[in-house]
Short mmCIF file of C-alpha atoms in Angstrom, two decimals:
data_model
loop_
_atom_site.label_atom_id
_atom_site.label_comp_id
_atom_site.label_asym_id
_atom_site.label_seq_id
_atom_site.Cartn_x
_atom_site.Cartn_y
_atom_site.Cartn_z
CA MET A 258 62.49 3.39 -17.27
CA ASN A 259 62.14 1.04 -20.21
CA LEU A 260 59.48 -1.36 -21.48
CA ASN A 261 61.52 -4.33 -20.24
CA ASN A 262 61.37 -3.25 -16.59
CA LEU A 263 57.69 -2.12 -16.32
CA ARG A 264 55.79 -3.76 -13.46
CA PRO A 265 52.21 -3.36 -12.21
CA ALA A 266 51.73 -1.31 -9.04
CA GLU A 267 52.37 -3.12 -5.75
CA GLY A 268 49.25 -5.04 -4.64
CA SER A 269 47.31 -4.43 -7.87
CA VAL A 270 47.66 -7.98 -9.23
CA LYS A 271 46.31 -10.97 -7.31
CA THR A 272 46.40 -14.61 -8.31
CA ARG A 273 43.09 -16.43 -8.66
CA LYS A 274 42.06 -18.75 -5.80
CA ARG A 275 42.23 -22.28 -7.28
CA VAL A 276 40.05 -24.44 -5.04
CA GLY A 277 39.77 -28.22 -5.13
CA ARG A 278 43.32 -28.85 -6.41
CA GLY A 279 44.48 -31.26 -3.71
CA ALA A 280 45.37 -31.17 -0.04
CA GLY A 281 48.78 -29.63 -0.69
CA SER A 282 47.20 -26.44 -2.06
CA GLY A 283 45.49 -25.72 1.25
CA LEU A 284 42.19 -25.37 -0.61
CA GLY A 285 41.40 -29.05 -1.22
CA GLY A 286 38.92 -31.20 0.70
CA THR A 287 35.75 -29.14 1.07
CA SER A 288 37.07 -26.46 -1.33
CA THR A 289 36.17 -23.56 1.02
CA ARG A 290 32.51 -24.64 1.11
CA GLY A 291 32.39 -26.02 4.65
CA HIS A 292 30.64 -29.24 5.72
CA LYS A 293 27.12 -30.36 4.75
CA GLY A 294 24.11 -28.18 3.99
CA ALA A 295 22.68 -26.69 0.82
CA LYS A 296 25.53 -24.20 0.28
CA GLN A 297 28.06 -27.02 0.20
CA ARG A 298 26.31 -28.88 -2.62
CA SER A 299 26.67 -28.35 -6.35
CA GLY A 300 23.85 -26.53 -8.13
CA TYR A 301 22.96 -24.42 -5.09
CA SER A 302 21.64 -20.94 -5.77
CA LYS A 303 19.91 -18.90 -3.08
CA LYS A 304 16.42 -17.78 -4.10
CA ILE A 305 15.67 -14.05 -4.15
CA GLY A 306 14.21 -13.04 -0.79
CA PHE A 307 15.26 -16.31 0.94
CA GLU A 308 15.78 -15.73 4.66
CA GLY A 309 17.22 -19.04 5.83
CA GLY A 310 13.83 -20.70 6.23
CA GLN A 311 12.29 -17.79 8.12
CA MET A 312 9.07 -16.55 6.54
CA PRO A 313 10.29 -14.05 3.90
CA LEU A 314 9.39 -10.38 4.18
CA GLN A 315 7.28 -10.39 1.01
CA ARG A 316 5.09 -13.12 2.55
CA ARG A 317 5.00 -11.64 6.08
CA VAL A 318 3.73 -8.23 5.01
CA PRO A 319 -0.01 -8.18 4.26
CA LYS A 320 -1.13 -7.34 0.76
CA PHE A 321 -3.40 -4.36 0.24
CA GLY A 322 -4.75 -2.12 -2.47
CA PHE A 323 -6.44 -2.77 -5.75
CA LYS A 324 -5.43 -2.32 -9.39
CA ASN A 325 -8.40 -1.68 -11.64
CA ILE A 326 -7.74 -3.54 -14.89
CA ASN A 327 -10.31 -1.36 -16.69
CA ARG A 328 -8.64 1.96 -15.75
CA VAL A 329 -8.24 4.36 -18.67
CA GLU A 330 -5.05 6.46 -18.56
CA TYR A 331 -5.19 9.92 -20.12
CA LYS A 332 -2.37 12.35 -20.88
CA ALA A 333 -3.35 15.71 -19.37
CA ILE A 334 -3.04 18.78 -21.59
CA ASN A 335 -3.93 22.20 -20.19
CA LEU A 336 -5.73 24.96 -22.08
CA ASP A 337 -2.74 27.30 -21.88
CA THR A 338 -0.66 24.67 -23.75
CA ILE A 339 -3.33 24.46 -26.46
CA GLN A 340 -3.45 28.28 -26.61
CA LYS A 341 0.34 28.49 -27.18
CA LEU A 342 0.21 25.74 -29.83
CA ALA A 343 -2.65 27.44 -31.68
CA GLU A 344 -0.88 30.80 -31.64
CA ALA A 345 2.46 29.33 -32.75
CA LYS A 346 0.97 27.45 -35.71
CA SER A 347 -1.99 29.81 -36.26
CA LEU A 348 -4.60 27.06 -35.89
CA PHE A 349 -8.36 27.44 -35.44
CA LYS A 350 -8.91 23.73 -34.84
CA VAL A 351 -6.64 21.74 -32.51
CA GLY A 352 -6.87 17.96 -32.75
CA VAL A 353 -4.97 14.96 -31.42
CA ASN A 354 -2.77 14.88 -34.55
CA ASP A 355 -1.61 18.46 -33.89
CA LEU A 356 -0.60 17.48 -30.35
CA ILE A 357 1.30 14.44 -31.66
CA GLU A 358 3.16 16.55 -34.25
CA ALA A 359 4.04 19.12 -31.57
CA GLY A 360 5.45 16.31 -29.39
CA PHE A 361 3.08 16.70 -26.45
CA ILE A 362 1.77 13.12 -26.71
CA SER A 363 2.66 9.90 -28.46
CA SER A 364 0.36 8.30 -31.00
CA ASN A 365 -0.98 5.64 -28.61
CA GLN A 366 -1.95 8.00 -25.77
CA LEU A 367 -5.43 9.31 -25.00
CA VAL A 368 -5.80 13.05 -24.32
CA LYS A 369 -7.77 14.81 -21.62
CA VAL A 370 -8.01 18.58 -21.81
CA LEU A 371 -7.90 20.33 -18.43
CA GLY A 372 -9.02 23.86 -17.67
CA ASN A 373 -5.75 25.24 -16.28
CA GLY A 374 -4.79 28.53 -17.88
CA GLY A 375 -7.35 29.90 -20.30
CA LEU A 376 -8.24 30.61 -23.89
CA THR A 377 -8.39 34.00 -25.53
CA ILE A 378 -9.04 32.87 -29.12
CA LYS A 379 -11.97 30.91 -30.53
CA LEU A 380 -10.87 27.29 -31.01
CA ASP A 381 -12.40 23.96 -31.90
CA VAL A 382 -10.65 21.42 -29.69
CA GLU A 383 -10.77 17.66 -30.34
CA ALA A 384 -9.78 15.29 -27.54
CA ASN A 385 -10.74 12.00 -25.90
CA ALA A 386 -11.98 13.66 -22.70
CA PHE A 387 -12.54 17.12 -21.21
CA SER A 388 -12.87 18.46 -17.69
CA LYS A 389 -15.95 20.53 -16.94
CA SER A 390 -13.86 23.68 -16.46
CA ALA A 391 -12.13 23.12 -19.82
CA VAL A 392 -15.46 22.78 -21.66
CA ALA A 393 -16.74 25.93 -19.94
CA ALA A 394 -13.60 27.90 -20.87
CA ILE A 395 -13.66 26.73 -24.52
CA GLU A 396 -17.35 27.55 -24.94
CA ALA A 397 -16.94 30.92 -23.16
CA VAL A 398 -14.82 32.21 -26.05
CA GLY A 399 -17.17 30.70 -28.67
CA GLY A 400 -15.26 27.51 -29.43
CA ASN A 401 -16.35 23.86 -29.51
CA ALA A 402 -15.15 20.93 -27.41
CA VAL A 403 -15.43 17.81 -29.60
CA LYS A 404 -15.14 14.51 -27.77
CA LEU A 405 -13.64 11.74 -29.90
#
């Protein structure tokens, strides 16, 4: 085998279909587009969801539900996470900046502290919101829950 007798594998190379190049090519005339109708004409592009004139699915199905534009999204952080962070960095006051530095939240997120897990050390916790169980658990060990 030499470079001068290399050939592609059988059936791997196909020639491009050249439409509209005269009657002798076999692909002249309507150029494989058929007769009349939107698909035959230049500039045609089918719209997303078009069903041939039938009422499209996204218009047949009734709309429901409600998106509250005033909803406030919080990132949930549990007390056991705060406990581990405080022990690892030996903190007595855990704020939003500590959570950002630890990688639990990004700088544009609001934080809600939830009462899952528990605290064993006295901590002052700063957050945007607290659950009732979290406030009770923080105050049970003598700490403060400071709402920002």
